[in-house]
Coordinates of C-alpha atoms in Angstrom, one line a residue:
M1 CA -18.8 100.1 44.2
T2 CA -16.1 97.6 45.7
A3 CA -16.3 94.2 43.8
I4 CA -16.0 91.6 47.0
Y5 CA -15.4 87.7 46.3
I6 CA -15.6 85.2 49.2
G7 CA -13.3 82.6 48.9
I8 CA -13.5 79.4 50.7
M9 CA -10.9 76.3 51.2
S10 CA -10.4 73.4 53.1
G11 CA -6.8 71.2 52.3
T12 CA -5.4 68.2 52.7
S13 CA -4.9 68.6 56.3
M14 CA -8.9 68.3 57.0
D15 CA -8.2 70.8 60.1
G16 CA -11.4 73.3 59.1
I17 CA -12.7 75.4 56.2
D18 CA -11.1 78.9 55.9
L19 CA -13.3 81.6 54.7
V20 CA -12.2 85.4 53.5
A21 CA -14.1 88.3 52.1
A22 CA -11.9 89.9 49.7
S23 CA -11.5 92.6 47.1
F24 CA -8.2 93.0 44.8
D25 CA -6.4 95.7 43.2
P26 CA -5.4 96.6 45.9
L27 CA -6.0 93.4 47.7
V28 CA -8.1 94.1 51.1
L29 CA -9.6 91.3 53.3
H30 CA -13.0 92.5 54.5
A31 CA -13.9 89.6 57.0
T32 CA -12.2 86.3 58.0
L33 CA -13.3 83.1 59.3
T34 CA -12.4 79.1 60.2
V35 CA -15.2 77.1 61.0
P36 CA -13.6 73.4 62.2
F37 CA -15.5 70.2 61.2
P38 CA -17.6 68.3 63.3
E39 CA -15.6 65.4 64.2
E40 CA -17.8 62.8 62.6
L41 CA -17.7 64.6 58.9
R42 CA -14.0 65.0 59.5
D43 CA -13.8 61.2 60.0
E44 CA -15.9 60.6 57.0
L45 CA -13.7 62.8 54.6
M46 CA -10.8 61.0 55.9
A47 CA -12.2 57.8 55.4
L48 CA -13.4 58.9 51.5
S49 CA -9.8 59.5 50.6
S50 CA -9.2 56.0 50.2
P51 CA -11.3 53.0 48.8
G52 CA -14.1 51.5 50.9
D53 CA -17.3 50.4 51.3
N54 CA -20.8 51.9 49.9
E55 CA -18.3 55.0 48.5
I56 CA -21.1 56.6 46.3
E57 CA -24.0 56.7 49.1
R58 CA -21.6 58.1 51.7
M59 CA -20.1 60.4 49.3
G60 CA -23.5 61.9 48.8
Q61 CA -24.2 62.4 52.0
A62 CA -20.7 64.1 52.7
D63 CA -21.2 66.3 49.7
V64 CA -24.7 67.5 51.3
A65 CA -23.0 67.8 54.9
Y66 CA -20.2 70.0 53.3
A67 CA -21.9 72.2 51.4
R68 CA -24.4 72.9 54.3
L69 CA -21.7 73.6 56.9
V70 CA -20.1 75.6 53.9
G71 CA -23.1 77.9 53.4
Q72 CA -24.2 78.3 57.2
A73 CA -20.4 79.5 57.6
V74 CA -20.9 82.1 55.0
L75 CA -23.9 83.2 56.4
R76 CA -22.2 83.8 59.9
L77 CA -19.2 85.4 57.9
L78 CA -21.3 88.1 56.7
E79 CA -23.7 88.6 59.8
E80 CA -20.6 88.8 62.0
N81 CA -18.9 91.3 60.1
K82 CA -21.9 93.3 58.8
L83 CA -21.6 92.7 55.1
D84 CA -24.6 92.6 52.6
S85 CA -24.9 89.3 50.7
S86 CA -25.7 91.5 47.6
K87 CA -22.2 93.1 47.6
I88 CA -20.7 90.0 47.0
I89 CA -20.3 88.9 43.3
A90 CA -19.5 85.4 44.0
I91 CA -17.9 82.6 46.4
G92 CA -15.3 80.8 45.0
S93 CA -15.6 77.2 46.9
H94 CA -12.6 74.5 46.4
G95 CA -14.6 71.9 47.7
Q96 CA -13.0 69.2 49.7
T97 CA -10.8 66.8 47.9
I98 CA -11.6 63.5 48.3
R99 CA -10.0 61.4 45.5
H100 CA -6.9 63.1 43.3
R101 CA -6.1 61.0 40.4
P102 CA -4.8 63.2 37.6
H103 CA -3.0 60.4 35.6
L104 CA -6.4 58.8 35.4
G105 CA -7.6 61.8 34.4
F106 CA -9.8 62.9 37.4
S107 CA -9.7 64.9 40.9
L108 CA -12.8 64.9 42.8
Q109 CA -14.1 67.7 45.1
I110 CA -17.3 67.7 47.2
G111 CA -19.7 70.5 48.5
D112 CA -22.6 70.6 46.2
P113 CA -22.6 74.5 44.9
N114 CA -26.3 74.6 44.2
L115 CA -26.7 73.6 48.0
I116 CA -24.0 76.8 49.0
G117 CA -25.8 79.0 46.7
E118 CA -29.2 78.1 47.8
I119 CA -28.3 78.6 51.7
S120 CA -26.2 81.8 50.9
G121 CA -28.2 83.7 48.1
I122 CA -24.8 84.0 46.4
P123 CA -23.7 82.6 43.1
V124 CA -20.8 80.0 43.6
V125 CA -18.0 79.2 41.3
S126 CA -16.7 75.8 41.9
D127 CA -14.9 72.7 40.4
F128 CA -11.9 74.7 39.6
R129 CA -9.9 71.4 38.8
R130 CA -11.7 69.5 36.0
R131 CA -11.1 72.0 33.2
D132 CA -7.4 71.9 33.4
L133 CA -7.5 68.2 33.8
A134 CA -9.8 68.1 30.5
A135 CA -7.1 69.7 28.7
G136 CA -4.1 67.5 29.9
G137 CA -3.1 69.0 32.8
Q138 CA -2.7 67.6 36.7
G139 CA -5.4 70.2 37.9
A140 CA -3.2 71.3 40.4
P141 CA -1.3 73.3 42.0
L142 CA -3.8 76.1 41.2
V143 CA -2.6 78.7 43.6
P144 CA 1.0 79.9 41.7
A145 CA -1.0 82.0 39.3
F146 CA -2.7 83.7 42.2
H147 CA 1.0 83.7 43.9
Q148 CA 2.2 85.6 40.8
A149 CA -0.5 88.2 40.7
L150 CA 0.0 88.9 44.4
F151 CA 3.3 88.7 45.4
G152 CA 5.2 88.6 42.0
D153 CA 8.1 91.3 42.1
A154 CA 10.1 93.1 39.4
S155 CA 13.2 92.9 40.8
I156 CA 13.4 89.9 43.7
N157 CA 13.0 86.3 42.8
R158 CA 10.4 84.8 45.1
I159 CA 9.3 81.4 45.9
I160 CA 5.9 81.1 48.0
L161 CA 5.8 77.8 49.8
N162 CA 2.5 76.4 51.1
L163 CA 2.7 73.8 53.8
G164 CA -0.6 72.8 53.8
G165 CA -1.2 68.9 54.4
I166 CA 0.9 68.6 50.9
A167 CA 4.0 71.2 50.7
N168 CA 4.0 72.7 47.1
I169 CA 6.1 75.9 45.8
S170 CA 5.4 78.6 43.3
V171 CA 8.6 80.1 42.0
L172 CA 8.2 83.6 40.9
P173 CA 11.3 84.7 39.0
A174 CA 12.1 88.7 39.2
G175 CA 10.4 90.3 36.4
N176 CA 9.7 87.5 34.4
P177 CA 6.0 86.1 34.9
A178 CA 6.3 84.0 32.0
H179 CA 8.5 81.6 33.7
V180 CA 6.5 81.2 36.7
Y181 CA 6.4 77.6 37.4
G182 CA 5.4 75.1 40.8
Y183 CA 4.7 71.9 41.8
D184 CA 3.8 69.8 44.8
T185 CA 7.0 68.7 46.4
G186 CA 5.8 66.1 48.9
P187 CA 4.2 65.5 52.1
A188 CA 4.0 68.1 54.9
N189 CA 1.3 68.2 57.7
V190 CA -0.4 65.4 56.6
L191 CA 1.9 62.8 58.1
M192 CA 2.9 65.0 60.9
D193 CA -0.1 65.6 62.0
G194 CA -1.6 62.0 61.6
W195 CA 1.4 60.8 63.8
C196 CA 1.1 63.5 66.3
K197 CA -2.8 62.7 66.5
R198 CA -1.6 58.9 67.3
H199 CA 0.8 59.3 69.9
T200 CA -0.1 62.6 71.7
G201 CA -3.8 63.0 70.9
Q202 CA -3.2 66.5 69.9
N203 CA -4.4 67.4 66.1
Y204 CA -0.6 68.9 65.3
D205 CA 2.8 69.5 66.9
Q206 CA 2.4 72.8 68.5
D207 CA 5.3 74.8 67.3
G208 CA 7.1 71.8 65.9
A209 CA 8.2 71.2 69.7
W210 CA 7.7 67.5 69.6
A211 CA 9.8 67.0 66.7
A212 CA 12.6 69.3 68.2
N213 CA 12.9 66.5 71.1
G214 CA 13.8 63.9 68.7
N215 CA 16.5 62.7 66.2
S216 CA 15.9 62.0 62.7
I217 CA 16.6 58.4 61.9
P218 CA 18.6 58.1 58.3
A219 CA 17.6 54.5 57.7
L220 CA 13.9 55.2 58.1
M221 CA 14.4 58.3 55.9
E222 CA 16.3 56.4 53.2
I223 CA 13.4 54.1 53.0
M224 CA 10.7 56.8 52.9
Q225 CA 12.4 58.2 49.9
R226 CA 12.1 55.5 47.8
H227 CA 8.5 56.6 47.1
D228 CA 7.8 57.2 43.6
Y229 CA 6.6 60.6 43.8
F230 CA 10.2 62.0 44.7
G231 CA 11.6 60.8 41.4
K232 CA 8.8 62.4 38.8
K233 CA 9.5 65.0 37.1
P234 CA 7.0 68.1 37.1
P235 CA 4.4 68.9 36.4
K236 CA 3.0 66.8 39.3
S237 CA 0.9 66.9 42.3
T238 CA 0.1 64.6 45.0
G239 CA -2.2 64.2 47.8
R240 CA -3.4 61.6 50.5
E241 CA -3.8 59.1 47.7
D242 CA 0.1 58.8 47.8
F243 CA 0.9 60.0 51.5
N244 CA -1.4 58.6 54.2
M245 CA -1.0 56.9 57.5
D246 CA -1.3 53.2 56.0
W247 CA 1.5 54.2 53.7
L248 CA 3.6 55.7 57.0
D249 CA 2.7 52.2 58.8
N250 CA 4.1 50.2 55.9
Q251 CA 7.5 52.1 55.9
L252 CA 7.7 51.8 59.5
D253 CA 7.4 47.6 58.9
D254 CA 9.8 47.8 56.2
W255 CA 12.1 49.6 58.4
R256 CA 11.9 47.3 61.8
N257 CA 12.0 44.5 59.6
Q258 CA 15.7 45.6 58.5
A259 CA 18.8 43.5 59.5
D260 CA 20.6 46.8 61.0
Y261 CA 17.3 47.9 62.5
D262 CA 17.9 49.7 65.7
P263 CA 15.4 49.4 68.7
N264 CA 16.7 52.3 70.6
D265 CA 16.0 54.7 67.4
D266 CA 12.2 53.6 67.7
H267 CA 10.7 56.3 69.6
P268 CA 7.6 58.4 68.3
E269 CA 9.6 61.7 68.7
N270 CA 12.2 60.5 66.5
I271 CA 9.8 59.2 64.1
Q272 CA 8.1 62.9 64.0
A273 CA 11.6 64.2 63.6
T274 CA 12.1 62.4 60.6
L275 CA 8.6 63.2 59.1
L276 CA 9.9 66.6 59.3
K277 CA 12.9 66.2 57.5
L278 CA 10.9 64.3 54.9
T279 CA 8.9 67.3 54.5
V280 CA 12.1 70.1 54.4
R281 CA 14.4 67.7 51.9
P282 CA 12.4 68.0 48.9
I283 CA 11.8 71.3 49.5
K284 CA 15.4 72.3 49.6
K285 CA 15.9 69.9 46.5
A286 CA 13.2 71.7 44.5
I287 CA 14.8 75.2 45.1
A288 CA 18.1 74.3 44.7
R289 CA 17.0 72.8 41.1
C290 CA 15.3 76.0 40.1
G291 CA 18.4 77.5 39.5
L292 CA 17.8 81.2 40.9
P293 CA 20.6 82.7 42.6
G294 CA 18.7 83.1 46.0
G295 CA 16.2 85.7 46.9
E296 CA 13.1 85.7 49.2
L297 CA 10.9 82.5 50.7
Y298 CA 7.7 83.2 52.0
V299 CA 5.7 80.3 53.8
C300 CA 1.7 80.1 54.1
G301 CA -0.4 77.3 55.7
G302 CA -0.3 75.4 58.7
G303 CA 3.6 74.9 58.6
A304 CA 4.6 78.6 58.7
Y305 CA 3.6 78.3 62.6
N306 CA 6.0 75.2 63.1
K307 CA 8.7 76.9 64.6
T308 CA 10.8 73.7 64.4
L309 CA 10.1 73.3 60.3
M310 CA 10.5 77.2 60.1
E311 CA 14.3 77.0 61.5
Q312 CA 14.9 74.0 59.6
L313 CA 14.2 75.9 56.5
R314 CA 16.3 78.8 57.3
W315 CA 19.0 76.8 58.0
K316 CA 19.0 75.0 54.9
L317 CA 18.4 77.4 52.2
G318 CA 20.1 80.3 54.3
K319 CA 23.6 78.9 53.2
H320 CA 22.2 79.1 49.6
D321 CA 21.1 83.1 50.0
W322 CA 17.4 82.5 50.4
I323 CA 15.6 84.6 53.5
V324 CA 12.8 82.8 55.0
E325 CA 9.6 84.4 56.3
S326 CA 6.1 83.8 56.2
T327 CA 3.6 85.7 54.0
E328 CA 2.8 87.7 57.1
A329 CA 6.2 90.1 56.0
L330 CA 3.9 90.7 52.3
G331 CA 0.7 91.7 54.4
L332 CA -1.1 88.6 54.0
S333 CA -1.4 86.0 57.3
P334 CA -0.5 82.1 56.4
T335 CA -3.6 81.0 57.4
W336 CA -5.8 83.3 54.6
V337 CA -3.4 82.6 51.7
E338 CA -5.3 79.9 50.1
A339 CA -8.7 80.8 50.6
T340 CA -7.8 84.1 49.2
A341 CA -6.5 82.4 46.2
F342 CA -9.8 81.0 45.6
A343 CA -11.4 84.4 46.1
W344 CA -9.2 85.4 43.2
L345 CA -10.0 82.4 40.9
A346 CA -13.7 83.2 41.4
K347 CA -12.7 87.0 40.3
Q348 CA -10.9 85.4 37.2
R349 CA -13.9 83.1 36.1
I350 CA -16.2 86.1 36.4
E351 CA -14.3 88.1 34.4
Q352 CA -13.4 85.5 32.0
Q353 CA -9.9 85.6 32.4
P354 CA -7.6 82.5 32.7
G355 CA -6.8 80.7 36.1
N356 CA -4.3 77.9 35.5
L357 CA -0.6 78.1 34.7
P358 CA 0.1 75.4 31.9
V359 CA 3.7 75.1 32.6
V360 CA 2.5 74.5 36.6
T361 CA -0.2 72.1 35.7
G362 CA 0.9 70.6 32.6
A363 CA -2.3 71.8 30.7
S364 CA -1.9 72.3 27.2
G365 CA -2.8 76.1 27.2
L366 CA -4.6 78.8 29.5
R367 CA -8.0 78.1 30.7
I368 CA -11.0 79.9 32.3
L369 CA -11.4 77.6 35.5
G370 CA -14.4 77.0 37.6
T371 CA -18.3 76.4 36.6
L372 CA -20.7 79.1 37.8
T373 CA -23.9 78.3 39.6
G374 CA -26.4 80.9 39.9
S375 CA -26.2 84.3 37.7
V376 CA -24.3 87.4 38.8

C-alpha cells in the first residue's frame, strides 16, 4: 500500500493554507489545495504576531478557528480527490507561527492538532519546532533536511531559495550531504506585500510590475540594512517580530528626517523597488559566502512568481555562474514545496527518523521532530 501523508503549511505571508497529499520515494503529489484565510482570521493572526491586549483569550480563539479551517480543508482535499482517509498515514501540520523568539527559547505555532484530528479522523503530527529549540536550536528553518532529501545531487551544487514572507536558503553541496546548511536571509514578501496592500489595495505586487516601475532609494536602503539581523552570523532565523510594517514605517521616518532627504524620491513605487532590493541583496551575500563555484539555484514560494524579483536574482547571480530557475524545473511547483516538506517531516516522525539539521538550526544534535496526536 502506498504510504500517503498530508502536509499543511501557512507561512509568514499569511495569504492562506496550502495542503498536499504526497507519497515519497519517489515523490508523488496525489492532491493539492489552497484555502485562503477568512479576512477576520487573517487580521487576527497578523495582530497576534505583535504584543497586544488580551492576547491569551484571543490566541485561544484563533487556535480553534485555525484548526477548524484546517480540519475542514483536509476533508475537502480528500473529497475532491476521492482519497480515502483510512489510506492517509498522518497529517503534518506546521500551524501558524504567531511569535518566533528563539533567543528566548520559544517559538509559538497555533492550530490545535486535537481538533484537526477530531474533524479529519487522521492522526496529526504537529509542534515541529520545540524539540529542536529544547536542544539549543533555532527551531527553524526546518525545510533544508527535506530539500537535501528531495533535491540534493551527487554532481551539481544546488541552492534552494524559499521566498515566502521571509527568505531562506538551503545550500546543498554536490555529493556532500554532511555539509548541507541554511538559514533565513531576511525579509521577502512580508514587507513587499504589506506595502503593496497599503498603497494599491492589492494583496501582492503581481509579477513585480509595480516595483519594476520604481527606482530603489540608496539612502533608504542604507538605513534598512542597519537592522541587527543582517549582521548576525548563522544559525539564525527571523519573522514578523523583526520585519513588519511598523518597523518599515520607522525606517521611513528616519530616512525622511535625514538632512539629505530628497522628496522627489519619495514615491510608493520607489519604496517598493527598495524593498525588493532589500530582499535580493542579503540573498546574494549569503550565496557569495557559501564558497561554492556556481551551480543551480531553484526558487520556491510565492516570490518565484515575481518576475522582477527573479530577473534581479538572475542578473546578480548569473555573474557568479549560478543558473536561476523555479523548482518547477525539478518537478515540484514552487507553490507546494513547503507543504510537501511538512508531509515529509510527518513521515520522518512516524518512522522515528530525525527531521532537523543541527548545522542549520544550531541544535546540539539530530532530533526526531513533532508531537503525534492520535495513533497510527
